[in-house]
Amino acid sequence: MSRLLALLVSLLLSAAPAMAQQISRAPAVAQSGPQRTVRIEAELVPMSQWVAPGSTAIVAVRQTIEPGWHTYWRNPGDSGGPTTLNWTLPARVAAGEIVWPTPERQRLQDLMNYGYSGEVFLPVPIEVPGDARPGSILPLTVSVLFLVCSDEMCVPDELMLRLDLPVRQGAAPLDARFGAAIQTVVETAPRPAGIAARVVLEGGTLRLSATGGPLSELQPGRAWFFPFESGLIDHSAPQPGERGPDGVTLNLAAGGQLVAQGLTGPVGGILVTDDGAWEIAATPGPALPGAGGGALDLSEEPVGGGSSLWPGFLQTALFALLGGLILNLMPCVFPILAMKAAALAAGAHAPAEARRDGLAFLAGVVATFLLLAGILLALRAGGQAVGWGFQLQSPGVVAALALLMVAVGLNLSGVFHVGAGLQAAGSGPLSRLPGGIGAFFTGVLAVVVAAPCTAPFMAFALGAALLMPWPMALVVFLMLGLGLALPYLIVSLSPRLLARLPRPGPWMDRLKGLLAFPMYGAGFWLVWVFARQAGEEALGVLFLAILFLGLGLWLAGINQSRRAQGGTAVISAVTATLSVVAAIGLTGVAVIQARAEGGDIAPSSGPLASQPWSEQAVAAAQAEGRPVLVNFTADWCVTCKINERTSLSSPRVAAALTASNAVYLVGDWTRRDDAITRELERRRRSGVPLYLLYAPGSPEPRILPQLLTEGVVIEALETARP
């Protein structure tokens, strides 16, 4: 029987490759001209119209960054990563290092980053061999990896850029499009300028003095230092300084690496002033004369900052705990409540076992929440547009869960059972897996099935968590799991509450049979979701897989009965194993068939007449002066379906839509849709449901509650009426 369970678990694991393939990105192909994502446009452009044999050409990666986003300098500061280039060049053509322009200081709450926004050129020298033939073309290809970040998230964008550079004799004029801009960057980029610099570590302060060169003629203004390496200074700390007749002195807060290892060598970076920026290499030693003593303070003006992350983090963690508690009342958790209730009843008068099961259930819930959170955060860090419930956007995962629900229902119905030792106790096959292992996997199943639901407070918590550093985000998911498991844990740890439950008896078998039906219902619902995602042919194959699964588990039950009577049951064991293997194989076929059909899903939004959501559809309706009601939904979202049946389908709501001349748009997230994911992120949500109401002339929508009522919808439409 343990082998059969292992096969069922492998069925869930086998869905992972299908999900990974569904969210993977296609490899980019190098093309001339601008290439773009939703965050950045990039192009490989020349400084000159052509290049001569044996010369050095300058080309540049031109970035046009969307407002609210930025990329990074060679040292990104407290977070982020630099832009990297991977060249593919003709023989004997060589690319040099990036000529980095002076970066901006970009504060994000307690962090300070160094990077770029708007239009940026990253020039690169290209060495052309002397035997390059005039009249030929040098194809230059580069794979550029940008880490593009906003105040809320970071996305690695990889673009393949190509430039065909003509080879001609003679000096080339500047390129008419961007030649002058690239030349300005090359001429103003920080470079050595004969500046002497010394640095000394005094306690927690790194004292930098610099004199000579252009600093001797420095005008009053600001000055600050950008190190080439991270960990040397506290990037976000002020840099107070003073001016002397020959230069400047800056007092820098030492970074963690410097405090731990001490000053072991030169400190390189750029010294930036209002008069210009220069590259310096400060060697360890006493302060240079003429670099201080003056009354003029050259410390930078305060950079606008944000508040600490901690208050928002604590509020988010509290909301996650409340959301987890309320999640126990949501309809998608009802099937698991059946298993929890049976487990409590079975161990009601064995306090030690109840405590063990309660802690094991908590461990299963928390471990699964953390695992899902880790996968979600890793996918988002890798540039994938995914949110809460992303696993149910994969037909493979939905099919595997459907079979698992059917198997659990058959177990509760007594077709087969897990843990023969329980029968020896005289209580019959209980409606739960045996011992702490069973309680742990019940917790795992609770989280997997709870994914389609979003409770009040939970949406805010998950949306905020995905914008936090990953350690804080994991704590938020941990609090969500604690909230989900807390009621069961409290009962299992309370002898007085356990004592109120009836003692085990024949009624438990009847209860067990009754509680099988919520599991069958969950299985049927998942089959319906699969049909919506995959189409009719894949659905037929999945039905056949369920049939073989039922046959295999029925034969497993016969095998258990024969062995309990002291007989042998080799044929039934082999046949049961083959049937379960066939079920797993047919499920794989159904998933492949689903991927092959892969058509669009007709929106399922209830009886109200609707149109598909898009940003253009919202803009068009607003241009006509009409209110817009947007419903972001998914077929696997139980909360969404309940709202649509109870609050978005009544004649009164339809009349209110007509009276307000509103447009009803539906964004269907049943399968992956990056545009919908980005819109959810804009509204600080990690999943569905999400309801937006745009009033005429208002660019920002009103966000309606996740648990709708007919009155809430009608009141919102009346308020938005022109």
PDB file of N, CA, C and O in Angstrom, residues 485-514:
ATOM      1  N   ALA A 485      -3.682  27.000  10.624  1.00  0.00           N
ATOM      2  CA  ALA A 485      -3.589  25.824  11.493  1.00  0.00           C
ATOM      3  C   ALA A 485      -3.986  26.106  12.933  1.00  0.00           C
ATOM      4  O   ALA A 485      -4.185  25.159  13.705  1.00  0.00           O
ATOM      5  N   LEU A 486      -4.110  27.384  13.308  1.00  0.00           N
ATOM      6  CA  LEU A 486      -4.264  27.720  14.716  1.00  0.00           C
ATOM      7  C   LEU A 486      -5.511  27.132  15.371  1.00  0.00           C
ATOM      8  O   LEU A 486      -5.419  26.591  16.490  1.00  0.00           O
ATOM      9  N   PRO A 487      -6.705  27.193  14.767  1.00  0.00           N
ATOM     10  CA  PRO A 487      -7.875  26.620  15.451  1.00  0.00           C
ATOM     11  C   PRO A 487      -7.703  25.136  15.758  1.00  0.00           C
ATOM     12  O   PRO A 487      -8.007  24.677  16.870  1.00  0.00           O
ATOM     13  N   TYR A 488      -7.233  24.369  14.795  1.00  0.00           N
ATOM     14  CA  TYR A 488      -7.013  22.940  15.007  1.00  0.00           C
ATOM     15  C   TYR A 488      -5.962  22.714  16.085  1.00  0.00           C
ATOM     16  O   TYR A 488      -6.099  21.823  16.934  1.00  0.00           O
ATOM     17  N   LEU A 489      -4.902  23.533  16.062  1.00  0.00           N
ATOM     18  CA  LEU A 489      -3.834  23.379  17.057  1.00  0.00           C
ATOM     19  C   LEU A 489      -4.347  23.664  18.462  1.00  0.00           C
ATOM     20  O   LEU A 489      -4.031  22.940  19.420  1.00  0.00           O
ATOM     21  N   ILE A 490      -5.166  24.708  18.614  1.00  0.00           N
ATOM     22  CA  ILE A 490      -5.684  25.063  19.944  1.00  0.00           C
ATOM     23  C   ILE A 490      -6.545  23.938  20.505  1.00  0.00           C
ATOM     24  O   ILE A 490      -6.422  23.561  21.674  1.00  0.00           O
ATOM     25  N   VAL A 491      -7.414  23.371  19.653  1.00  0.00           N
ATOM     26  CA  VAL A 491      -8.269  22.281  20.127  1.00  0.00           C
ATOM     27  C   VAL A 491      -7.430  21.068  20.508  1.00  0.00           C
ATOM     28  O   VAL A 491      -7.655  20.422  21.545  1.00  0.00           O
ATOM     29  N   SER A 492      -6.421  20.739  19.695  1.00  0.00           N
ATOM     30  CA  SER A 492      -5.626  19.543  19.964  1.00  0.00           C
ATOM     31  C   SER A 492      -4.776  19.694  21.211  1.00  0.00           C
ATOM     32  O   SER A 492      -4.397  18.692  21.832  1.00  0.00           O
ATOM     33  N   LEU A 493      -4.471  20.926  21.607  1.00  0.00           N
ATOM     34  CA  LEU A 493      -3.651  21.152  22.797  1.00  0.00           C
ATOM     35  C   LEU A 493      -4.482  21.436  24.044  1.00  0.00           C
ATOM     36  O   LEU A 493      -3.914  21.704  25.113  1.00  0.00           O
ATOM     37  N   SER A 494      -5.823  21.389  23.925  1.00  0.00           N
ATOM     38  CA  SER A 494      -6.700  21.734  25.048  1.00  0.00           C
ATOM     39  C   SER A 494      -7.450  20.491  25.527  1.00  0.00           C
ATOM     40  O   SER A 494      -8.426  20.071  24.887  1.00  0.00           O
ATOM     41  N   PRO A 495      -7.038  19.884  26.639  1.00  0.00           N
ATOM     42  CA  PRO A 495      -7.735  18.677  27.139  1.00  0.00           C
ATOM     43  C   PRO A 495      -9.214  18.911  27.404  1.00  0.00           C
ATOM     44  O   PRO A 495     -10.040  18.025  27.169  1.00  0.00           O
ATOM     45  N   ARG A 496      -9.581  20.099  27.894  1.00  0.00           N
ATOM     46  CA  ARG A 496     -10.999  20.356  28.188  1.00  0.00           C
ATOM     47  C   ARG A 496     -11.838  20.333  26.922  1.00  0.00           C
ATOM     48  O   ARG A 496     -12.967  19.808  26.910  1.00  0.00           O
ATOM     49  N   LEU A 497     -11.311  20.928  25.866  1.00  0.00           N
ATOM     50  CA  LEU A 497     -12.057  20.911  24.606  1.00  0.00           C
ATOM     51  C   LEU A 497     -12.127  19.502  24.029  1.00  0.00           C
ATOM     52  O   LEU A 497     -13.168  19.081  23.506  1.00  0.00           O
ATOM     53  N   LEU A 498     -11.035  18.770  24.122  1.00  0.00           N
ATOM     54  CA  LEU A 498     -11.037  17.400  23.613  1.00  0.00           C
ATOM     55  C   LEU A 498     -12.017  16.526  24.383  1.00  0.00           C
ATOM     56  O   LEU A 498     -12.660  15.633  23.818  1.00  0.00           O
ATOM     57  N   ALA A 499     -12.136  16.773  25.697  1.00  0.00           N
ATOM     58  CA  ALA A 499     -13.020  15.949  26.525  1.00  0.00           C
ATOM     59  C   ALA A 499     -14.483  16.113  26.143  1.00  0.00           C
ATOM     60  O   ALA A 499     -15.310  15.244  26.437  1.00  0.00           O
ATOM     61  N   ARG A 500     -14.830  17.231  25.516  1.00  0.00           N
ATOM     62  CA  ARG A 500     -16.222  17.464  25.128  1.00  0.00           C
ATOM     63  C   ARG A 500     -16.621  16.656  23.889  1.00  0.00           C
ATOM     64  O   ARG A 500     -17.806  16.554  23.579  1.00  0.00           O
ATOM     65  N   LEU A 501     -15.627  16.149  23.148  1.00  0.00           N
ATOM     66  CA  LEU A 501     -15.939  15.377  21.951  1.00  0.00           C
ATOM     67  C   LEU A 501     -16.375  13.966  22.348  1.00  0.00           C
ATOM     68  O   LEU A 501     -15.890  13.411  23.336  1.00  0.00           O
ATOM     69  N   PRO A 502     -17.299  13.344  21.599  1.00  0.00           N
ATOM     70  CA  PRO A 502     -17.761  11.992  21.947  1.00  0.00           C
ATOM     71  C   PRO A 502     -16.649  10.962  21.756  1.00  0.00           C
ATOM     72  O   PRO A 502     -15.719  11.154  20.972  1.00  0.00           O
ATOM     73  N   ARG A 503     -16.773   9.862  22.490  1.00  0.00           N
ATOM     74  CA  ARG A 503     -15.782   8.796  22.401  1.00  0.00           C
ATOM     75  C   ARG A 503     -15.932   8.051  21.064  1.00  0.00           C
ATOM     76  O   ARG A 503     -17.012   8.007  20.483  1.00  0.00           O
ATOM     77  N   PRO A 504     -14.807   7.469  20.582  1.00  0.00           N
ATOM     78  CA  PRO A 504     -14.896   6.712  19.330  1.00  0.00           C
ATOM     79  C   PRO A 504     -15.903   5.570  19.435  1.00  0.00           C
ATOM     80  O   PRO A 504     -16.082   4.978  20.500  1.00  0.00           O
ATOM     81  N   GLY A 505     -16.554   5.269  18.319  1.00  0.00           N
ATOM     82  CA  GLY A 505     -17.535   4.194  18.268  1.00  0.00           C
ATOM     83  C   GLY A 505     -17.994   3.976  16.845  1.00  0.00           C
ATOM     84  O   GLY A 505     -17.415   4.515  15.892  1.00  0.00           O
ATOM     85  N   PRO A 506     -19.057   3.200  16.654  1.00  0.00           N
ATOM     86  CA  PRO A 506     -19.547   2.939  15.289  1.00  0.00           C
ATOM     87  C   PRO A 506     -19.930   4.210  14.535  1.00  0.00           C
ATOM     88  O   PRO A 506     -19.901   4.221  13.293  1.00  0.00           O
ATOM     89  N   TRP A 507     -20.304   5.259  15.271  1.00  0.00           N
ATOM     90  CA  TRP A 507     -20.698   6.510  14.590  1.00  0.00           C
ATOM     91  C   TRP A 507     -19.559   7.065  13.736  1.00  0.00           C
ATOM     92  O   TRP A 507     -19.800   7.804  12.759  1.00  0.00           O
ATOM     93  N   MET A 508     -18.289   6.712  14.078  1.00  0.00           N
ATOM     94  CA  MET A 508     -17.165   7.262  13.332  1.00  0.00           C
ATOM     95  C   MET A 508     -17.121   6.724  11.912  1.00  0.00           C
ATOM     96  O   MET A 508     -16.744   7.448  10.978  1.00  0.00           O
ATOM     97  N   ASP A 509     -17.509   5.452  11.719  1.00  0.00           N
ATOM     98  CA  ASP A 509     -17.543   4.909  10.368  1.00  0.00           C
ATOM     99  C   ASP A 509     -18.585   5.630   9.518  1.00  0.00           C
ATOM    100  O   ASP A 509     -18.364   5.907   8.331  1.00  0.00           O
ATOM    101  N   ARG A 510     -19.754   5.920  10.146  1.00  0.00           N
ATOM    102  CA  ARG A 510     -20.786   6.658   9.404  1.00  0.00           C
ATOM    103  C   ARG A 510     -20.317   8.073   9.086  1.00  0.00           C
ATOM    104  O   ARG A 510     -20.547   8.583   7.984  1.00  0.00           O
ATOM    105  N   LEU A 511     -19.658   8.708  10.066  1.00  0.00           N
ATOM    106  CA  LEU A 511     -19.129  10.060   9.824  1.00  0.00           C
ATOM    107  C   LEU A 511     -18.093  10.043   8.708  1.00  0.00           C
ATOM    108  O   LEU A 511     -18.077  10.915   7.836  1.00  0.00           O
ATOM    109  N   LYS A 512     -17.243   8.996   8.767  1.00  0.00           N
ATOM    110  CA  LYS A 512     -16.207   8.886   7.752  1.00  0.00           C
ATOM    111  C   LYS A 512     -16.827   8.790   6.355  1.00  0.00           C
ATOM    112  O   LYS A 512     -16.388   9.478   5.422  1.00  0.00           O
ATOM    113  N   GLY A 513     -17.858   7.965   6.180  1.00  0.00           N
ATOM    114  CA  GLY A 513     -18.501   7.843   4.884  1.00  0.00           C
ATOM    115  C   GLY A 513     -19.144   9.138   4.436  1.00  0.00           C
ATOM    116  O   GLY A 513     -19.101   9.497   3.260  1.00  0.00           O
ATOM    117  N   LEU A 514     -19.760   9.856   5.395  1.00  0.00           N
ATOM    118  CA  LEU A 514     -20.382  11.136   5.048  1.00  0.00           C
ATOM    119  C   LEU A 514     -19.344  12.156   4.586  1.00  0.00           C
ATOM    120  O   LEU A 514     -19.562  12.911   3.627  1.00  0.00           O
TER     121      LEU A 514
END
